[in-house]
Amino acid sequence: MKQGIITVMALILILAPGCRNTEKADIVISGGKVYTADPLSLKAEAVAIRGNRILAVGTEKEVSKYIDPEFTKVIDAAGRTVLPGFNDAHAHFGPLDPDYIELRYVTDPAVITARVKEQVSHSQKGQLIYGGHWEHEMFTTREWPSKELIDPVSPENPVVLRRTDGHSALVNSYVLRESGITKNTPDPFGGEIMRDPATGEPTGILKESAMSLIRTGEIKVERTAGEEREREWRGYLMALKMAAGYGITSIQIPGSADFDMYDSIMAHGKLTCRLDIGGELTADPVRLDRYEELRQKYPSTGDWIRFGYLKDFMDGTLGSATAMMFEPFNDEPDKSGLPQMSYEELEARVLAGDRRGFQIGIHAIGPKANNWILNAYEKAREVNGVRDSRHRSEHAQILIEEDIPRFGALGVIASMQPVHCITDKRFAEKRIGTDRSRWAYAWKSLADNGARLAFGTDYSVEPLNPIEGLYASVTRKDRKGEEGDGWFPMEKITMEKAIEYYTLGAAYAQFMENRKGMIREGYLADITILSGNIFDIPEEMIMSVKADYTVLDGKIVFEREK
Ligand SMILES: [Zn+2]
């Protein structure tokens, strides 16, 4: 009898055709410069993927044995950079507006004409055509656009296209007419109607307060509930497509979002990004109960839609002078920021959330805001006991020197958005002075003092493109590549570290570093191939790097068209 069983088993082993294939890869990426973010082995030449996992990482020779010419898809990375998929640790991700004309990164103004024409073609007469994020400094002409660019394709629709900073807009003749703006209209206070130097006619560019003159006379489109739902669905898919196009495979949404919608997208097989969705920090036991239910339904052991952390706001922003400072702002000496709650309330909320085992992430821009939340997190350890809580400072933007080592000591994650540094530095120093700026966006000092860092974008405040964050981390220069060594260059980090915080660091911030964030055997196969070798190009070239492939859970979810 025993003999018989062994014979049958041996026969199965010999006959089963699948058995030999278990060592064959579905996908092999070869010929690239693989940066694994794995501290045990940071560099490799090739990666093999089977199912949703990484099968092997190593030299070309080591990985080539997993290639079955009839079975394996081989991607030739051709010297390009291969990375773990980007994980945006702080993005207000959600549906896009399907009718919004996105003009970011447009270099050829003719694209604007084409996009408006396309949108007009499926709009009704009189319906508003809108969009923005164009930047004429990026145009090959470097000239302000004018209404002539859009008039021929929009004779019967109002068009309003805002500049990337939102401080000026391009409108067509339809809008100028509806607004009553002519060559005789004076510039309003604090604004400018740009005019043709020869004729004095408005060019279609309205700056600052001149935008308040805009009257579109638009015709509102009535939609049925079904049409609205279809439109929203399309908006979500567009957003997911955008993320995949940037090489992003995971996003951590601060605060709440629509779990049901993402469930539905997942059920339709269209979820192309892993998502953490959170809740609002509260001391209310009933609301905490509700979050416990969500945590059970979307557990941290999952790999797709998971309940993230409880979010709160300690202060406002530097731009609006509401960041909490110990001393007043230099340029507004009567202000030192606006706490969003008392310290007692903060501590009560932190203690309640921590006691239930939730991770907590609090928006903290100013040094006093960061000091308070560190104090509250420290208190939670004293009262509730020390555990692997990984509470977070969302932004950790401006600190006092004494608080820098406390992040590491208390196990508090600095969840930072490097792009804020290069956007804000223009006015940061004016507002808080040089001494206080020294410890602003201080990612190098935080890391050197034992803090765990997680990088993100704060989309949609900033673009979702992670490349901008990498550029900001290593240069601390504005997007045009100003002269010099960068703003507080002692805080610059290497490209390797910047990528680590955008992959492994972000995975750690969501307790997933045991299966995500590195290219390591057995890890989830989330991989990005960039268009160039981002480690060896001059810094002024970094911003032009794009994602060429995005692999999520072992499947190619984005491939750039050639
Ligand atoms: Zn945010």
XYZ file of C-alpha atoms and ligand atoms in Angstrom:
563
model
C 0.000 0.000 0.000
C 2.730 2.432 1.013
C 4.724 1.445 -2.054
C 1.661 2.185 -4.204
C 1.262 5.705 -2.861
C 4.899 6.542 -3.517
C 4.611 5.269 -7.095
C 1.518 7.362 -7.746
C 3.201 10.454 -6.306
C 6.274 9.913 -8.443
C 4.061 9.584 -11.515
C 2.280 12.857 -10.704
C 5.616 14.612 -10.347
C 6.810 13.343 -13.712
C 3.577 13.942 -15.598
C 2.325 17.219 -14.171
C 3.410 19.779 -16.755
C 2.905 22.708 -14.413
C 5.546 21.531 -12.040
C 8.453 22.450 -14.256
C 7.027 25.909 -14.773
C 7.041 26.815 -11.102
C 10.553 28.153 -11.570
C 9.645 30.198 -14.637
C 8.978 33.892 -14.400
C 5.924 35.678 -15.802
C 7.944 38.842 -16.294
C 11.679 39.482 -16.272
C 13.074 42.997 -16.287
C 16.652 42.946 -17.495
C 19.309 45.328 -18.708
C 18.431 48.029 -16.220
C 20.024 49.732 -13.287
C 18.008 48.234 -10.455
C 17.944 50.175 -7.207
C 16.231 47.835 -4.763
C 15.993 50.079 -1.655
C 16.885 46.838 0.127
C 19.664 47.625 2.624
C 20.946 44.069 2.297
C 21.694 44.527 -1.393
C 21.000 47.930 -2.910
C 21.851 47.255 -6.528
C 21.003 44.555 -9.038
C 20.854 43.988 -12.788
C 17.612 42.105 -13.258
C 14.331 41.161 -11.588
C 12.062 38.146 -12.128
C 8.367 38.246 -11.240
C 5.991 35.350 -10.813
C 2.352 35.894 -9.964
C 2.140 38.964 -7.769
C 5.516 38.446 -6.121
C 9.166 39.037 -6.872
C 10.703 35.681 -7.689
C 14.344 36.687 -7.918
C 16.642 39.727 -7.914
C 20.269 39.571 -8.988
C 22.709 39.631 -11.861
C 21.584 39.079 -15.458
C 23.006 35.568 -15.255
C 21.268 34.676 -12.005
C 17.890 35.905 -13.204
C 18.126 34.592 -16.776
C 17.529 31.040 -15.624
C 13.920 31.995 -14.825
C 13.252 33.016 -18.426
C 11.206 30.574 -20.474
C 11.190 32.000 -24.005
C 7.673 30.687 -24.632
C 6.248 31.860 -21.371
C 8.123 34.833 -19.925
C 7.615 38.438 -20.972
C 11.037 40.040 -20.973
C 11.218 43.819 -20.593
C 14.519 45.271 -21.734
C 15.122 48.198 -19.402
C 18.029 49.289 -21.616
C 20.041 51.062 -18.941
C 17.034 52.784 -17.416
C 16.415 52.976 -13.671
C 14.297 50.209 -12.125
C 12.814 51.025 -8.722
C 10.260 49.774 -6.227
C 6.918 51.386 -7.110
C 6.504 54.875 -5.673
C 4.405 55.111 -2.525
C 2.979 58.576 -1.887
C 2.667 58.810 1.900
C 0.482 61.933 1.815
C -1.770 62.609 -1.150
C -5.329 63.944 -1.112
C -6.165 61.543 -3.871
C -9.620 61.435 -5.390
C -11.566 61.619 -8.634
C -10.530 64.049 -11.328
C -13.021 66.245 -13.134
C -13.377 64.595 -16.553
C -14.112 67.974 -18.165
C -11.096 69.779 -16.707
C -8.425 70.396 -19.347
C -5.128 69.537 -17.647
C -2.322 71.605 -19.184
C 0.530 70.933 -16.774
C 3.895 70.354 -18.489
C 2.588 71.532 -21.884
C 5.497 72.915 -23.913
C 3.788 73.430 -27.264
C 0.976 76.023 -27.116
C -0.713 74.277 -30.071
C -1.604 71.516 -27.597
C -3.877 74.010 -25.834
C -5.717 74.684 -29.090
C -6.132 70.972 -29.731
C -7.365 70.209 -26.215
C -9.916 73.041 -26.256
C -11.126 71.953 -29.692
C -11.567 68.405 -28.458
C -13.505 69.496 -25.374
C -15.730 71.825 -27.408
C -16.535 68.942 -29.763
C -18.421 67.087 -27.020
C -19.899 70.090 -25.244
C -23.091 72.017 -25.831
C -23.104 75.537 -27.179
C -22.578 78.004 -24.329
C -21.172 75.361 -21.962
C -18.088 76.521 -20.048
C -14.767 75.047 -21.198
C -12.255 75.182 -18.348
C -8.887 73.899 -17.235
C -5.452 75.098 -16.320
C -1.939 74.596 -14.949
C -0.326 75.964 -18.101
C 3.001 77.707 -17.561
C 4.218 79.925 -20.369
C 7.798 79.755 -19.090
C 7.663 76.117 -20.149
C 6.462 76.920 -23.657
C 9.085 76.701 -26.365
C 8.153 80.308 -27.215
C 8.296 81.408 -23.549
C 5.581 83.935 -24.423
C 2.258 84.598 -22.724
C -0.519 82.842 -24.645
C -3.336 84.925 -26.101
C -6.966 84.516 -27.099
C -5.946 83.898 -30.730
C -4.772 80.483 -29.553
C -8.296 79.402 -28.606
C -10.749 81.717 -30.407
C -10.843 79.789 -33.711
C -11.884 76.553 -31.945
C -14.340 78.051 -29.458
C -16.573 80.592 -31.220
C -19.678 79.569 -29.270
C -18.294 78.565 -25.856
C -16.762 80.511 -22.982
C -13.201 79.302 -22.224
C -11.249 79.963 -19.002
C -7.812 78.390 -18.581
C -5.899 79.308 -15.456
C -2.148 79.591 -15.209
C -0.381 77.017 -13.005
C -0.217 79.355 -9.982
C -3.868 80.353 -10.327
C -2.885 84.025 -10.353
C -3.794 84.674 -13.971
C -6.105 83.212 -16.582
C -6.375 82.955 -20.339
C -9.899 83.603 -21.618
C -11.321 83.709 -25.134
C -13.163 86.513 -26.906
C -16.500 84.978 -25.881
C -15.615 85.571 -22.220
C -14.202 89.056 -22.853
C -17.478 89.944 -24.545
C -19.633 88.472 -21.766
C -17.476 90.256 -19.186
C -17.698 93.560 -21.011
C -13.902 93.848 -21.147
C -12.727 96.033 -24.033
C -9.677 98.110 -24.840
C -11.329 100.928 -22.888
C -11.755 98.938 -19.658
C -9.312 100.273 -17.039
C -7.158 97.845 -15.049
C -8.867 97.131 -11.721
C -6.950 97.846 -8.507
C -4.387 95.067 -7.969
C -4.963 93.569 -11.396
C -3.984 93.815 -15.029
C -5.785 93.295 -18.312
C -2.927 92.383 -20.644
C -3.098 94.372 -23.881
C -1.622 94.180 -27.351
C 1.085 96.877 -27.367
C 0.159 97.936 -30.908
C -3.648 98.033 -30.744
C -4.381 98.217 -27.010
C -6.862 95.328 -27.421
C -7.093 92.851 -24.496
C -4.997 89.752 -25.278
C -7.154 87.413 -23.199
C -4.749 87.288 -20.220
C -6.241 88.593 -16.993
C -3.919 88.892 -14.010
C -4.750 88.827 -10.305
C -7.847 90.899 -9.447
C -8.639 91.349 -13.153
C -9.870 87.753 -12.998
C -12.737 88.928 -10.831
C -14.114 90.714 -13.915
C -14.754 87.355 -15.564
C -18.388 86.667 -16.518
C -18.764 83.537 -18.611
C -22.500 83.583 -19.306
C -22.232 79.812 -19.310
C -25.165 77.484 -19.863
C -25.520 74.959 -17.051
C -25.710 71.340 -18.115
C -28.432 69.277 -16.486
C -27.365 65.722 -15.684
C -29.360 62.758 -14.438
C -28.226 60.926 -11.299
C -27.021 58.119 -13.553
C -24.991 60.517 -15.662
C -23.467 62.037 -12.532
C -22.465 58.602 -11.268
C -20.965 57.657 -14.610
C -19.039 60.918 -14.639
C -17.707 60.356 -11.124
C -16.665 56.816 -12.023
C -14.777 58.142 -15.022
C -13.119 60.730 -12.768
C -11.831 58.036 -10.422
C -10.446 55.986 -13.290
C -8.721 59.070 -14.696
C -7.076 59.715 -11.327
C -5.878 56.118 -11.080
C -4.536 56.328 -14.604
C -2.662 59.512 -13.712
C -1.078 57.829 -10.667
C -0.013 54.772 -12.665
C 1.445 57.116 -15.286
C 3.723 58.561 -12.607
C 4.951 55.138 -11.492
C 2.918 55.279 -8.282
C 1.736 51.947 -6.904
C 0.604 52.988 -3.413
C -1.062 56.064 -1.964
C -1.825 56.944 1.647
C -4.794 59.281 1.788
C -4.769 61.598 4.827
C -8.211 61.464 6.377
C -11.262 59.860 4.907
C -12.288 58.912 1.381
C -14.995 56.817 -0.249
C -14.276 53.195 0.722
C -17.345 51.918 -1.169
C -16.289 53.555 -4.402
C -12.825 52.022 -4.251
C -14.357 48.640 -3.339
C -16.452 48.883 -6.448
C -13.477 49.840 -8.615
C -11.566 46.917 -7.119
C -14.481 44.553 -7.828
C -14.365 45.649 -11.454
C -10.664 44.821 -11.593
C -9.759 48.448 -12.211
C -7.917 49.394 -9.041
C -4.363 50.161 -10.180
C -3.040 51.488 -6.892
C -2.938 50.218 -3.319
C -4.709 52.657 -1.007
C -4.728 53.499 2.669
C -7.749 55.542 3.694
C -8.022 56.967 7.194
C -10.427 58.710 9.509
C -10.451 61.761 11.741
C -8.772 61.709 15.123
C -11.326 61.923 17.907
C -11.705 61.219 21.606
C -15.350 60.237 21.037
C -15.699 56.521 21.892
C -18.641 56.044 19.532
C -16.719 57.363 16.563
C -13.702 55.317 17.584
C -15.979 52.243 17.583
C -16.927 53.041 14.029
C -13.248 53.253 13.081
C -12.638 49.905 14.725
C -15.288 48.415 12.460
C -13.615 49.927 9.446
C -10.272 48.618 10.628
C -11.738 45.125 10.810
C -13.263 45.419 7.376
C -10.090 46.866 5.836
C -7.353 45.306 7.972
C -3.699 46.238 7.976
C -2.899 42.671 6.913
C -4.520 43.440 3.543
C -2.537 44.593 0.555
C -5.090 46.748 -1.297
C -7.665 48.982 0.388
C -6.746 49.316 4.044
C -7.786 51.468 6.950
C -4.878 53.835 7.513
C -4.384 56.295 10.355
C -6.454 58.837 12.265
C -5.742 62.341 11.013
C -5.971 65.692 12.716
C -4.834 69.302 12.252
C -2.641 71.090 14.761
C -2.139 74.300 12.787
C -2.495 75.917 9.361
C 0.091 76.855 6.753
C 3.119 79.063 6.398
C 1.667 80.756 3.312
C -1.367 82.028 5.174
C 0.619 82.797 8.363
C -1.390 80.274 10.391
C 1.500 77.889 11.192
C 2.060 77.742 14.968
C 5.277 79.559 15.918
C 6.963 80.127 19.277
C 7.723 83.708 18.210
C 5.753 85.957 15.812
C 6.346 85.978 12.071
C 9.007 88.422 10.893
C 6.742 89.985 8.288
C 3.539 89.870 10.377
C 4.726 90.637 13.920
C 1.188 90.565 15.324
C 0.739 86.909 14.325
C 2.259 83.652 15.523
C -0.150 81.126 14.040
C -3.493 79.566 14.859
C -3.757 76.376 16.929
C -6.713 74.297 15.765
C -7.307 73.057 19.320
C -5.926 73.493 22.829
C -3.040 71.335 23.994
C -5.415 69.606 26.444
C -7.787 68.663 23.638
C -4.891 67.409 21.508
C -3.640 65.231 24.329
C -7.116 63.837 25.044
C -7.550 62.850 21.396
C -4.081 61.350 21.070
C -4.460 59.327 24.270
C -7.883 58.021 23.209
C -6.791 57.027 19.706
C -3.512 55.544 20.894
C -5.247 53.526 23.621
C -7.351 51.808 20.949
C -4.206 50.945 19.028
C -4.731 53.346 16.149
C -1.921 54.981 14.269
C -2.205 58.786 14.414
C -1.000 61.381 11.909
C -1.307 65.078 12.678
C -0.795 67.984 10.317
C 1.965 70.084 11.888
C 3.706 72.859 9.980
C 5.095 75.267 12.573
C 7.689 74.415 15.240
C 5.193 74.864 18.076
C 2.691 72.571 16.376
C 5.370 69.910 15.995
C 6.518 70.411 19.585
C 2.984 69.941 20.876
C 2.300 66.785 18.945
C 5.646 65.289 19.994
C 4.683 66.096 23.590
C 1.307 64.419 23.143
C 2.843 61.321 21.522
C 5.358 61.146 24.368
C 2.540 61.391 26.878
C 0.726 58.537 25.155
C 3.777 56.322 25.657
C 3.854 57.205 29.342
C 0.143 56.674 29.917
C -0.723 53.848 27.521
C 2.653 52.166 27.391
C 5.288 51.973 24.676
C 4.273 50.103 21.546
C 5.196 50.122 17.870
C 2.713 52.924 17.191
C 4.482 54.781 14.357
C 2.540 57.986 14.939
C 3.289 60.633 12.364
C 3.870 64.323 11.947
C 2.260 65.159 8.642
C 4.614 67.735 7.069
C 7.070 68.139 10.016
C 7.889 71.314 8.185
C 9.529 73.767 10.575
C 11.137 72.497 13.768
C 13.197 73.706 16.668
C 16.612 72.095 16.831
C 15.869 70.384 20.168
C 12.903 68.517 18.687
C 14.816 66.926 15.825
C 16.209 63.978 17.829
C 12.813 63.399 19.469
C 11.359 61.985 16.255
C 13.782 59.077 16.335
C 13.626 58.698 20.115
C 9.816 58.524 20.156
C 9.506 56.502 16.942
C 7.525 59.317 15.316
C 7.545 59.312 11.533
C 8.347 62.523 9.694
C 5.892 62.389 6.799
C 7.317 65.080 4.520
C 6.685 66.523 1.076
C 9.945 67.760 -0.438
C 8.186 69.845 -3.102
C 6.811 72.142 -0.396
C 10.399 73.177 0.318
C 11.095 74.429 -3.182
C 7.654 76.015 -3.495
C 7.720 77.747 -0.102
C 11.368 78.729 0.298
C 10.758 81.910 -1.718
C 8.698 83.387 1.086
C 9.696 81.143 4.029
C 12.869 83.005 4.810
C 11.131 86.364 4.559
C 8.400 85.165 6.874
C 10.389 83.330 9.559
C 13.941 84.613 9.036
C 17.172 82.757 8.362
C 17.706 81.277 11.830
C 14.309 79.593 11.974
C 14.579 78.514 8.328
C 17.651 76.479 9.213
C 15.440 73.745 10.715
C 12.740 73.907 8.060
C 12.254 70.963 5.681
C 15.240 69.478 7.491
C 15.025 65.947 6.141
C 18.767 65.277 6.358
C 19.018 66.356 9.995
C 15.951 64.300 10.892
C 17.362 61.189 9.238
C 20.821 61.723 10.756
C 19.159 61.906 14.172
C 17.338 58.605 13.824
C 13.962 59.653 12.406
C 12.131 57.444 9.931
C 11.058 59.490 6.920
C 8.190 58.947 4.507
C 7.896 61.132 1.417
C 4.832 62.267 -0.491
C 3.483 65.206 -2.451
C 0.475 66.646 -0.616
C -1.341 66.368 -3.943
C -3.471 68.255 -5.037
C -1.713 71.158 -3.339
C 1.295 70.054 -5.404
C 1.459 67.822 -8.486
C 1.310 64.060 -7.864
C 4.489 63.485 -9.894
C 7.090 61.953 -7.504
C 9.960 63.049 -9.727
C 9.451 66.633 -8.535
C 9.926 65.474 -4.945
C 13.108 63.618 -5.843
C 14.426 66.733 -7.569
C 13.537 68.902 -4.560
C 15.208 66.467 -2.125
C 18.546 66.399 -3.875
C 18.750 70.022 -5.094
C 16.671 72.242 -2.780
C 16.459 74.559 -5.779
C 13.461 76.020 -7.547
C 12.020 74.166 -10.521
C 13.946 76.279 -12.997
C 17.282 75.250 -11.508
C 18.469 78.501 -9.972
C 22.193 79.242 -9.589
C 24.121 78.173 -6.522
C 24.145 75.200 -4.211
C 20.492 75.153 -3.170
C 18.589 76.463 -0.149
C 20.285 75.302 3.096
C 22.319 72.789 1.097
C 23.380 70.918 4.263
C 19.871 69.419 4.207
C 20.217 67.932 0.714
C 20.167 64.139 0.500
C 21.295 61.640 -2.107
C 18.967 60.365 -4.827
C 19.203 56.897 -3.249
C 17.907 58.179 0.082
C 15.172 60.266 -1.562
C 13.929 57.171 -3.388
C 14.155 55.116 -0.210
C 11.856 57.536 1.626
C 9.430 57.409 -1.292
C 9.344 53.586 -1.266
C 10.637 51.718 1.772
C 10.173 54.690 4.126
C 6.587 55.170 2.988
C 5.906 51.420 3.337
C 7.297 51.527 6.888
C 4.960 54.425 7.670
C 2.044 52.091 6.899
C 3.478 48.981 8.602
C 4.091 47.245 5.266
C 7.882 47.153 5.068
C 7.768 43.371 5.458
C 6.174 42.959 1.998
C 6.442 46.222 0.097
C 8.835 49.082 -0.608
C 11.832 47.030 -1.704
C 12.693 44.881 -4.694
C 13.389 41.758 -2.713
C 12.574 38.118 -3.292
C 9.100 37.302 -1.954
C 7.965 40.949 -1.867
C 4.928 42.249 -3.722
C 5.889 42.894 -7.330
C 5.364 46.672 -7.431
C 7.996 48.132 -9.724
C 8.591 51.300 -11.717
C 10.915 51.733 -14.672
C 11.924 55.335 -15.301
C 12.715 56.851 -18.697
C 16.358 57.515 -17.867
C 19.105 56.720 -15.417
C 18.092 59.127 -12.687
C 21.251 58.502 -10.637
C 23.759 59.660 -13.211
C 22.092 62.507 -15.072
C 22.850 66.181 -14.339
C 20.419 67.641 -11.808
C 18.809 69.957 -14.350
C 17.678 66.835 -16.257
C 15.922 65.170 -13.310
C 12.572 66.920 -13.811
C 12.314 65.592 -17.370
C 12.463 61.958 -16.230
C 9.177 60.098 -16.556
C 7.820 56.691 -15.647
C 7.970 54.315 -18.622
C 6.467 51.227 -16.965
C 4.467 50.670 -13.839
C 4.121 47.115 -12.572
C 1.612 46.558 -9.782
C 1.034 43.217 -8.106
C 2.940 41.547 -10.928
C 0.898 43.142 -13.722
C 1.870 45.944 -16.086
C -0.658 48.701 -15.338
C 1.079 51.447 -17.301
C 3.357 51.440 -20.303
C 4.349 54.720 -21.938
C 3.433 54.926 -25.595
C 6.479 55.286 -27.792
Zn -2.213 67.472 3.126
